[in-house]
Short mmCIF file of C-alpha atoms in Angstrom, two decimals:
data_model
loop_
_atom_site.label_atom_id
_atom_site.label_comp_id
_atom_site.label_asym_id
_atom_site.label_seq_id
_atom_site.Cartn_x
_atom_site.Cartn_y
_atom_site.Cartn_z
CA MET A 1 -46.14 27.33 -10.91
CA SER A 2 -48.87 29.86 -11.65
CA ALA A 3 -50.85 27.28 -13.64
CA PHE A 4 -50.73 25.20 -10.48
CA LEU A 5 -51.79 28.05 -8.32
CA ALA A 6 -54.49 29.36 -10.53
CA PRO A 7 -57.27 26.90 -9.48
CA TYR A 8 -56.88 27.81 -5.94
CA GLY A 9 -57.95 31.38 -6.84
CA GLU A 10 -60.86 30.13 -8.81
CA TYR A 11 -62.28 27.34 -6.66
CA GLY A 12 -60.39 27.55 -3.39
CA GLY A 13 -63.30 29.17 -1.56
CA ASP A 14 -65.79 26.34 -2.68
CA TRP A 15 -63.20 23.58 -1.80
CA LEU A 16 -62.56 24.96 1.68
CA ALA A 17 -66.36 25.17 2.41
CA THR A 18 -66.60 21.54 1.67
CA LEU A 19 -63.35 20.48 3.13
CA LEU A 20 -63.44 22.29 6.48
CA PRO A 21 -66.60 20.38 7.67
CA ALA A 22 -64.86 17.22 6.61
CA ALA A 23 -61.78 18.41 8.74
CA GLY A 24 -64.29 18.67 11.51
CA MET A 25 -65.18 15.05 10.92
CA THR A 26 -61.62 14.09 11.03
CA ALA A 27 -61.15 15.95 14.31
CA ALA A 28 -64.35 14.51 15.89
CA LEU A 29 -63.15 11.00 14.81
CA THR A 30 -59.54 11.54 16.26
CA VAL A 31 -60.71 12.96 19.49
CA SER A 32 -63.35 10.38 20.28
CA ALA A 33 -60.97 7.63 19.22
CA PHE A 34 -58.27 8.95 21.32
CA LEU A 35 -60.55 9.28 24.44
CA LEU A 36 -61.52 5.60 24.01
CA ALA A 37 -57.81 4.66 23.41
CA ALA A 38 -56.83 6.49 26.66
CA LEU A 39 -59.30 4.46 28.60
CA LEU A 40 -58.36 1.15 26.93
CA GLY A 41 -54.60 2.02 27.20
CA GLY A 42 -54.97 2.90 30.85
CA LEU A 43 -56.60 -0.55 31.48
CA VAL A 44 -54.12 -2.46 29.49
CA ALA A 45 -51.11 -0.79 31.24
CA ALA A 46 -52.76 -1.51 34.62
CA LEU A 47 -53.12 -5.16 33.51
CA ARG A 48 -49.48 -5.33 32.31
CA LEU A 49 -48.41 -4.13 35.86
CA SER A 50 -50.76 -6.34 37.68
CA ALA A 51 -49.78 -8.99 40.22
CA SER A 52 -51.24 -11.85 38.35
CA PRO A 53 -48.90 -13.41 35.69
CA MET A 54 -51.75 -14.52 33.64
CA LEU A 55 -53.38 -11.08 33.31
CA ARG A 56 -49.88 -9.80 32.58
CA ARG A 57 -49.33 -12.29 29.79
CA LEU A 58 -52.85 -11.56 28.36
CA ALA A 59 -52.18 -7.84 28.17
CA LEU A 60 -48.79 -8.44 26.55
CA CYS A 61 -50.46 -10.60 23.95
CA TYR A 62 -52.97 -7.88 23.23
CA VAL A 63 -50.22 -5.33 22.71
CA GLU A 64 -48.14 -7.55 20.48
CA ILE A 65 -51.00 -8.71 18.33
CA VAL A 66 -52.57 -5.21 17.87
CA ARG A 67 -49.13 -3.68 17.15
CA GLY A 68 -48.53 -6.42 14.62
CA ILE A 69 -51.56 -5.82 12.43
CA PRO A 70 -52.06 -2.81 10.13
CA VAL A 71 -54.73 -0.32 11.19
CA LEU A 72 -56.48 -0.86 7.83
CA THR A 73 -56.90 -4.60 8.59
CA ILE A 74 -58.20 -3.91 11.99
CA LEU A 75 -60.73 -1.34 10.47
CA PHE A 76 -61.74 -3.94 7.71
CA LEU A 77 -62.26 -6.72 10.22
CA ILE A 78 -64.66 -4.48 12.35
CA TYR A 79 -66.52 -2.98 9.60
CA PHE A 80 -66.70 -5.76 6.94
CA GLY A 81 -65.93 -8.80 9.18
CA LEU A 82 -68.19 -8.26 12.34
CA PRO A 83 -71.41 -8.16 10.42
CA ASN A 84 -70.85 -11.81 9.61
CA ALA A 85 -70.79 -12.49 13.48
CA GLY A 86 -74.13 -10.57 13.69
CA ILE A 87 -72.49 -7.19 14.90
CA THR A 88 -73.18 -4.41 12.39
CA LEU A 89 -71.68 -1.02 13.28
CA ASP A 90 -72.01 2.21 11.30
CA ALA A 91 -68.88 3.55 9.65
CA PHE A 92 -68.13 6.11 12.33
CA THR A 93 -68.34 3.85 15.26
CA ALA A 94 -66.46 1.02 13.68
CA SER A 95 -63.63 3.67 12.78
CA MET A 96 -63.69 4.98 16.23
CA ILE A 97 -63.23 1.55 17.87
CA GLY A 98 -60.65 0.29 15.23
CA LEU A 99 -58.51 3.50 15.76
CA ALA A 100 -58.91 3.37 19.48
CA ILE A 101 -57.74 -0.37 19.64
CA SER A 102 -54.72 0.34 17.43
CA SER A 103 -53.85 3.43 19.57
CA SER A 104 -54.41 1.81 22.84
CA ALA A 105 -51.62 -0.72 22.29
CA TYR A 106 -49.03 2.08 21.83
CA LEU A 107 -50.59 4.33 24.63
CA SER A 108 -50.50 1.41 27.16
CA GLU A 109 -46.83 0.90 26.50
CA VAL A 110 -46.25 4.69 26.95
CA LEU A 111 -48.16 4.72 30.25
CA ARG A 112 -46.48 1.50 31.44
CA THR A 113 -43.13 3.00 30.94
CA GLY A 114 -44.24 6.21 32.72
CA LEU A 115 -45.67 4.30 35.59
CA GLY A 116 -42.51 2.17 35.86
CA ALA A 117 -40.33 5.17 35.94
CA LEU A 118 -42.14 6.39 39.13
CA HIS A 119 -40.48 5.66 42.42
CA LYS A 120 -42.58 3.39 44.52
CA GLY A 121 -41.96 5.57 47.55
CA GLN A 122 -44.46 8.00 45.85
CA ARG A 123 -47.27 5.36 46.11
CA GLU A 124 -46.13 4.39 49.74
CA ALA A 125 -46.03 8.04 50.89
CA ALA A 126 -49.66 8.67 49.49
CA LEU A 127 -50.89 5.60 51.19
CA ALA A 128 -49.03 6.45 54.46
CA ILE A 129 -50.78 9.75 54.73
CA GLY A 130 -54.18 8.05 54.49
CA MET A 131 -55.02 8.66 50.81
CA ASN A 132 -57.36 6.12 49.19
CA PRO A 133 -56.22 4.46 45.81
CA GLY A 134 -58.42 6.89 43.91
CA GLN A 135 -56.96 9.92 45.50
CA MET A 136 -53.57 8.64 45.24
CA TYR A 137 -53.91 8.20 41.44
CA ARG A 138 -55.53 11.48 40.80
CA SER A 139 -53.29 13.76 42.80
CA ILE A 140 -49.93 11.91 43.22
CA ILE A 141 -49.39 9.36 40.47
CA LEU A 142 -51.15 10.54 37.30
CA PRO A 143 -49.83 14.20 37.50
CA GLN A 144 -46.15 12.82 37.61
CA VAL A 145 -46.74 10.16 34.99
CA LEU A 146 -48.51 12.53 32.53
CA ARG A 147 -45.48 15.01 32.90
CA VAL A 148 -43.09 12.26 31.86
CA THR A 149 -45.29 10.81 29.19
CA LEU A 150 -46.83 13.88 27.49
CA PRO A 151 -44.41 14.21 24.59
CA ALA A 152 -45.06 10.40 23.79
CA ILE A 153 -48.83 10.84 24.30
CA LEU A 154 -48.90 13.70 21.82
CA SER A 155 -46.87 11.81 19.26
CA THR A 156 -49.45 8.90 19.59
CA LEU A 157 -52.21 11.47 19.07
CA ILE A 158 -50.46 12.63 15.78
CA VAL A 159 -50.28 9.01 14.49
CA LEU A 160 -54.02 8.56 15.36
CA LEU A 161 -54.81 11.75 13.39
CA LYS A 162 -52.80 10.57 10.35
CA ASP A 163 -54.30 7.02 10.70
CA SER A 164 -57.90 8.51 10.66
CA SER A 165 -57.37 9.14 6.96
CA LEU A 166 -57.66 5.32 6.44
CA CYS A 167 -61.26 5.56 7.59
CA ALA A 168 -62.10 7.06 4.19
CA LEU A 169 -61.68 3.45 2.93
CA ILE A 170 -64.57 2.29 5.10
CA THR A 171 -66.86 5.20 3.83
CA VAL A 172 -66.40 7.78 6.72
CA ASN A 173 -66.83 11.23 5.19
CA GLU A 174 -63.65 12.64 6.60
CA LEU A 175 -60.96 14.73 4.80
CA MET A 176 -59.65 12.14 2.40
CA LEU A 177 -63.05 10.63 1.21
CA THR A 178 -64.30 14.18 0.78
CA GLY A 179 -61.21 15.03 -1.25
CA ARG A 180 -61.63 12.02 -3.44
CA ALA A 181 -65.23 13.08 -4.18
CA LEU A 182 -64.03 16.57 -4.96
CA SER A 183 -61.21 15.39 -7.11
CA THR A 184 -63.63 13.47 -9.39
CA GLU A 185 -65.93 16.38 -9.58
CA TYR A 186 -63.19 18.96 -10.51
CA PHE A 187 -60.63 16.90 -12.22
CA LEU A 188 -57.94 18.66 -10.28
CA PRO A 189 -56.63 15.94 -7.93
CA LEU A 190 -53.12 17.49 -7.47
CA ASN A 191 -54.48 20.70 -6.31
CA ILE A 192 -57.07 19.12 -4.06
CA PHE A 193 -54.84 16.60 -2.39
CA VAL A 194 -52.07 19.07 -1.85
CA LEU A 195 -54.70 21.33 -0.03
CA ILE A 196 -55.88 18.28 2.03
CA GLY A 197 -52.10 17.67 2.94
CA ALA A 198 -51.89 21.39 4.10
CA ILE A 199 -54.92 20.89 6.24
CA TYR A 200 -53.48 17.80 7.94
CA PHE A 201 -50.21 19.60 8.34
CA ALA A 202 -51.96 22.60 9.89
CA ILE A 203 -53.51 20.28 12.51
CA ALA A 204 -50.53 17.97 13.07
CA TRP A 205 -47.64 20.41 13.00
CA PRO A 206 -48.63 22.55 16.11
CA LEU A 207 -49.19 19.23 18.01
CA SER A 208 -45.64 18.13 17.02
CA LEU A 209 -44.27 21.45 18.08
CA LEU A 210 -45.98 21.16 21.34
CA SER A 211 -44.67 17.51 21.88
CA ARG A 212 -41.19 18.86 21.30
CA HIS A 213 -41.78 21.76 23.67
CA PHE A 214 -42.69 19.40 26.40
CA GLU A 215 -39.80 17.04 25.61
CA ARG A 216 -37.25 19.92 25.93
CA ARG A 217 -38.79 21.09 29.06
CA LEU A 218 -38.44 17.56 30.38
CA LEU A 219 -34.84 17.37 29.42
CA ARG A 220 -34.01 20.80 30.72
CA GLY A 221 -31.05 20.85 33.22
CA ARG A 222 -30.16 17.25 32.06
CA ARG A 223 -26.61 17.25 30.62
CA THR A 224 -26.14 15.23 27.52
CA VAL A 225 -23.25 14.42 25.34
CA ALA A 226 -24.64 16.64 22.58
CA GLY A 227 -24.40 19.51 25.02
CA MET B 1 -64.58 -29.89 5.25
CA ASP B 2 -66.20 -26.85 3.42
CA PHE B 3 -64.30 -24.53 5.80
CA ILE B 4 -60.93 -26.12 5.12
CA SER B 5 -61.20 -26.19 1.35
CA GLY B 6 -62.36 -22.61 1.61
CA LEU B 7 -59.18 -21.65 3.50
CA LEU B 8 -57.01 -23.60 0.99
CA ALA B 9 -58.66 -21.56 -1.70
CA LEU B 10 -57.71 -18.35 0.00
CA TRP B 11 -54.06 -19.41 0.28
CA PRO B 12 -52.57 -18.74 -3.26
CA PRO B 13 -53.85 -15.15 -3.91
CA LEU B 14 -53.19 -13.99 -0.37
CA VAL B 15 -49.63 -15.35 -0.55
CA ALA B 16 -49.20 -13.70 -3.88
CA GLY B 17 -50.13 -10.49 -2.00
CA ALA B 18 -47.64 -11.10 0.59
CA VAL B 19 -44.90 -11.53 -1.86
CA MET B 20 -45.94 -8.05 -3.29
CA THR B 21 -46.15 -6.61 0.21
CA VAL B 22 -42.52 -7.78 0.79
CA LYS B 23 -41.43 -6.25 -2.58
CA VAL B 24 -43.07 -2.94 -1.77
CA ALA B 25 -41.57 -2.95 1.68
CA ALA B 26 -38.09 -3.87 0.50
CA GLY B 27 -38.10 -1.16 -2.13
CA ALA B 28 -39.38 1.47 0.31
CA PHE B 29 -36.83 0.40 2.85
CA ALA B 30 -33.93 0.84 0.38
CA ILE B 31 -35.14 4.40 -0.49
CA ALA B 32 -35.79 5.26 3.15
CA VAL B 33 -32.37 4.11 4.28
CA ALA B 34 -30.42 5.73 1.47
CA GLY B 35 -32.34 8.96 1.83
CA GLY B 36 -32.42 9.02 5.53
CA PHE B 37 -28.67 8.26 5.70
CA LEU B 38 -27.81 10.98 3.32
CA LEU B 39 -30.04 13.65 4.90
CA GLY B 40 -28.84 12.55 8.46
CA VAL B 41 -25.24 12.85 7.52
CA ILE B 42 -25.75 16.34 5.75
CA LYS B 43 -27.81 17.63 8.72
CA THR B 44 -25.05 16.46 11.17
CA PHE B 45 -22.03 17.83 9.34
CA THR B 46 -23.18 20.95 7.29
CA ARG B 47 -22.57 24.39 8.51
CA TRP B 48 -25.10 25.92 6.22
CA ARG B 49 -28.35 26.98 8.14
CA ALA B 50 -30.28 26.98 4.92
CA VAL B 51 -29.52 23.46 4.19
CA ILE B 52 -30.62 22.37 7.54
CA LEU B 53 -33.86 24.35 7.32
CA MET B 54 -34.57 22.67 4.04
CA ILE B 55 -34.03 19.24 5.44
CA ASP B 56 -36.08 20.16 8.55
CA ALA B 57 -38.89 21.34 6.23
CA TYR B 58 -38.96 18.07 4.27
CA VAL B 59 -38.86 15.99 7.39
CA GLU B 60 -41.85 18.04 9.07
CA LEU B 61 -43.88 18.06 5.84
CA TYR B 62 -43.51 14.26 5.44
CA ARG B 63 -44.15 13.41 9.12
CA ASN B 64 -47.16 15.61 9.65
CA VAL B 65 -49.38 14.56 6.75
CA PRO B 66 -50.92 11.00 6.37
CA ALA B 67 -49.20 8.54 4.15
CA LEU B 68 -52.48 8.05 2.21
CA THR B 69 -52.42 11.76 1.26
CA HIS B 70 -48.90 11.49 -0.02
CA LEU B 71 -49.80 8.38 -1.97
CA PHE B 72 -52.86 10.11 -3.56
CA ILE B 73 -50.73 13.24 -4.45
CA LEU B 74 -48.12 10.84 -6.22
CA TYR B 75 -50.54 8.59 -7.86
CA PHE B 76 -53.70 10.72 -8.74
CA GLY B 77 -52.15 14.18 -8.49
CA LEU B 78 -49.19 13.72 -10.74
CA ALA B 79 -51.10 11.70 -13.22
CA SER B 80 -53.39 14.71 -13.70
CA ILE B 81 -50.38 16.89 -14.90
CA GLY B 82 -49.18 14.07 -17.23
CA LEU B 83 -46.76 12.25 -14.90
CA GLN B 84 -48.37 8.85 -14.68
CA LEU B 85 -46.58 6.53 -12.19
CA SER B 86 -47.58 2.89 -11.96
CA SER B 87 -49.25 2.03 -8.61
CA LEU B 88 -46.14 0.04 -7.65
CA THR B 89 -43.84 2.84 -8.38
CA ALA B 90 -46.00 5.29 -6.55
CA ALA B 91 -46.38 2.89 -3.54
CA ILE B 92 -42.59 2.36 -3.26
CA LEU B 93 -41.62 5.96 -3.82
CA GLY B 94 -44.16 7.33 -1.54
CA LEU B 95 -43.61 5.05 1.35
CA GLY B 96 -39.74 5.50 0.76
CA LEU B 97 -39.96 9.23 0.82
CA ILE B 98 -42.00 9.12 4.08
CA GLY B 99 -39.41 6.63 5.56
CA ALA B 100 -36.49 8.90 4.61
CA ALA B 101 -38.01 11.67 6.70
CA THR B 102 -38.46 9.31 9.62
CA LEU B 103 -34.94 7.86 9.37
CA THR B 104 -33.22 11.25 8.95
CA ASP B 105 -33.46 11.97 12.67
CA VAL B 106 -32.60 8.28 13.63
CA PHE B 107 -29.29 8.47 11.76
CA ARG B 108 -28.70 11.93 13.08
CA ALA B 109 -29.25 10.78 16.56
CA GLY B 110 -26.71 7.88 15.90
CA PHE B 111 -23.95 10.42 14.90
CA GLN B 112 -24.82 12.70 17.82
CA SER B 113 -24.32 9.89 20.19
CA LEU B 114 -20.69 9.90 19.35
CA HIS B 115 -18.04 12.13 21.06
CA ALA B 116 -16.49 14.90 18.87
CA GLY B 117 -13.10 13.27 19.77
CA GLN B 118 -13.85 10.35 17.45
CA ARG B 119 -13.76 12.64 14.40
CA GLU B 120 -10.81 14.65 15.60
CA ALA B 121 -8.87 11.56 16.30
CA GLY B 122 -9.46 10.43 12.73
CA LEU B 123 -8.40 13.81 11.24
CA ALA B 124 -5.28 13.73 13.49
CA ILE B 125 -4.02 10.60 12.10
CA GLY B 126 -4.66 11.88 8.62
CA MET B 127 -7.87 10.06 7.61
CA THR B 128 -10.07 11.80 4.95
CA PRO B 129 -13.46 12.69 6.03
CA SER B 130 -15.27 10.01 4.00
CA ARG B 131 -12.84 7.38 5.54
CA ILE B 132 -13.62 8.75 8.93
CA LEU B 133 -17.36 8.45 8.19
CA ARG B 134 -16.98 4.83 6.90
CA TYR B 135 -14.49 3.28 9.27
CA ILE B 136 -14.92 5.29 12.53
CA LEU B 137 -18.37 6.99 12.82
CA LEU B 138 -20.78 4.63 10.93
CA PRO B 139 -19.81 1.37 12.73
CA GLN B 140 -20.31 3.03 16.06
CA ALA B 141 -23.40 4.93 15.09
CA MET B 142 -25.07 1.82 13.94
CA ARG B 143 -25.25 0.65 17.58
CA VAL B 144 -27.78 3.37 18.22
CA THR B 145 -29.26 3.26 14.77
CA LEU B 146 -30.01 -0.45 14.28
CA PRO B 147 -32.90 -1.03 16.72
CA PRO B 148 -34.92 1.92 15.53
CA LEU B 149 -34.16 0.78 11.98
CA GLY B 150 -35.64 -2.70 12.86
CA ASN B 151 -38.70 -1.04 14.40
CA TYR B 152 -39.20 1.13 11.30
CA ALA B 153 -39.11 -2.05 9.14
CA ALA B 154 -41.80 -3.66 11.21
CA GLN B 155 -43.88 -0.51 10.94
CA LEU B 156 -43.25 -0.31 7.23
CA VAL B 157 -44.55 -3.81 6.55
CA LYS B 158 -47.88 -2.86 8.19
CA ASP B 159 -47.89 0.60 6.33
CA THR B 160 -47.73 -1.24 2.97
CA SER B 161 -51.44 -2.27 3.54
CA ILE B 162 -52.55 1.24 2.57
CA VAL B 163 -51.07 1.13 -0.92
CA ALA B 164 -54.10 -1.22 -1.63
CA ALA B 165 -55.95 2.26 -1.87
CA ILE B 166 -53.95 3.01 -5.05
CA ALA B 167 -54.45 -0.43 -6.44
CA ALA B 168 -51.07 -1.95 -5.74
CA PRO B 169 -51.82 -5.79 -5.58
CA GLU B 170 -50.53 -6.43 -2.03
CA ILE B 171 -52.31 -8.43 0.80
CA MET B 172 -55.20 -6.05 1.45
CA PHE B 173 -55.79 -5.55 -2.25
CA TYR B 174 -56.28 -9.43 -2.73
CA ALA B 175 -58.15 -9.71 0.45
CA ARG B 176 -60.75 -7.12 -0.68
CA ASN B 177 -61.08 -8.83 -4.14
CA LEU B 178 -61.62 -12.13 -2.49
CA VAL B 179 -64.29 -10.68 -0.05
CA THR B 180 -66.28 -9.36 -2.93
CA SER B 181 -66.11 -12.76 -4.75
CA THR B 182 -66.80 -14.91 -1.67
CA PHE B 183 -68.49 -12.73 0.97
CA ARG B 184 -66.39 -14.35 3.68
CA ALA B 185 -65.07 -11.08 5.12
CA THR B 186 -64.32 -12.25 8.63
CA TRP B 187 -62.05 -15.20 7.66
CA ILE B 188 -60.39 -13.39 4.90
CA TYR B 189 -59.55 -10.39 6.79
CA ALA B 190 -58.49 -12.47 9.78
CA PHE B 191 -56.19 -14.44 7.58
CA ALA B 192 -54.74 -11.21 6.19
CA ALA B 193 -54.01 -10.14 9.76
CA LEU B 194 -52.33 -13.42 10.38
CA LEU B 195 -50.10 -12.86 7.44
CA TYR B 196 -49.13 -9.44 8.50
CA LEU B 197 -48.39 -10.72 12.06
CA ALA B 198 -46.11 -13.33 10.52
CA LEU B 199 -44.24 -10.64 8.52
CA SER B 200 -43.83 -7.83 11.18
CA LEU B 201 -43.57 -9.79 14.67
CA PRO B 202 -40.20 -11.31 13.65
CA LEU B 203 -38.88 -7.92 12.72
CA SER B 204 -40.13 -6.11 15.95
CA TRP B 205 -38.75 -9.04 18.01
CA GLY B 206 -35.39 -8.81 16.23
CA ALA B 207 -35.30 -5.02 16.82
CA ARG B 208 -35.87 -5.74 20.59
CA ARG B 209 -33.22 -8.41 20.81
CA LEU B 210 -30.71 -6.14 19.02
CA GLU B 211 -31.59 -3.40 21.37
CA ARG B 212 -30.85 -5.55 24.44
CA ARG B 213 -27.67 -6.91 23.05
CA LEU B 214 -26.36 -3.69 21.85
CA GLY B 215 -27.43 -1.97 25.16
CA ALA B 216 -25.79 -4.56 27.24
CA SER B 217 -22.41 -4.24 25.75
CA ARG B 218 -22.30 -0.51 26.90
#
């Protein structure tokens, strides 16, 4: 055990100095992809609830296809495949779009369920007191939908954070790729990848706890068989 | 014509990759179900806080760290201290251990959905705990557990794509090799995407059917 821990005393400072900026890159990638995914996911959820059957079917196809393909394949298609069609994106942009597309399919389902759970009287009441659709969504619908869907939205964010590790394979200098480089430099892959795992855990675990906290708050007062 | 013969040339290696994808997924699925079931049963029925805490720690550690990091620890990390796993073993073991963490709570939720009277009735008529588990609890718990199990299988098929990063020769690994020799990235990756769709969509549709059918009988 002490043989395993010794390198951390010797090189730990150097490693963290290299890995923390990389963790910043992971965070930047995750946050920007998540914002884009929220936009896309909201749009797809709106289409899935639209009055037109064709739009509904189109949105359903999008969700099914995206959820059936691995994130890595989506990333490779965008980064290596699109240049053949004349669209060349840098690795960060390609990653952001790829992660956002994948995440948007899951987010749209979460939002759709949340919107579906809302009684239609809420919408009618808002319109009856003279709100325009923008006001209605901002102050009546979204606050209630977010309250119900927050645990699932946070889970999607954690999945997105973990998926961002795959962007190492299309040359984004985030945690995993930086870790690969460090491990070939120091020949201590076990120590370095365990440290990287710890960094991911330090970001993801608080989010998990938060998600569970909101979930419990939501279920508070509801009687279940488990008591 | 050139296009069709190009596609025909892609077929054999990518299908070989798909066979490997299925093998990795099946192996990981077996480990995940066995491990998740065991941990789920222990977590549901044990009275020892320390055991529950250890299981929770395992579940949290595996669920909050990317699969790629786990695979690199198993494949590159362990090799550096003299424990060299083959890429296939590391892939199956890594995905299996992650799956076990995911399924622990799925199985536990299955048991928790049952009324305590089910177990007490079994004890009252003199059944042993293992017979109660086998004949009373498990068949009823499967009703809650099966649909998430199907969804997990669909997710697992897609997750096998990342084991290409530790050189396990599945679909993405062959696809990448083909791209470097033919430069037809768009077609090859689109073809790989179709293969994954063909493998994972039936699983998730099956899971949804199961969910509807089992839900309807309640």
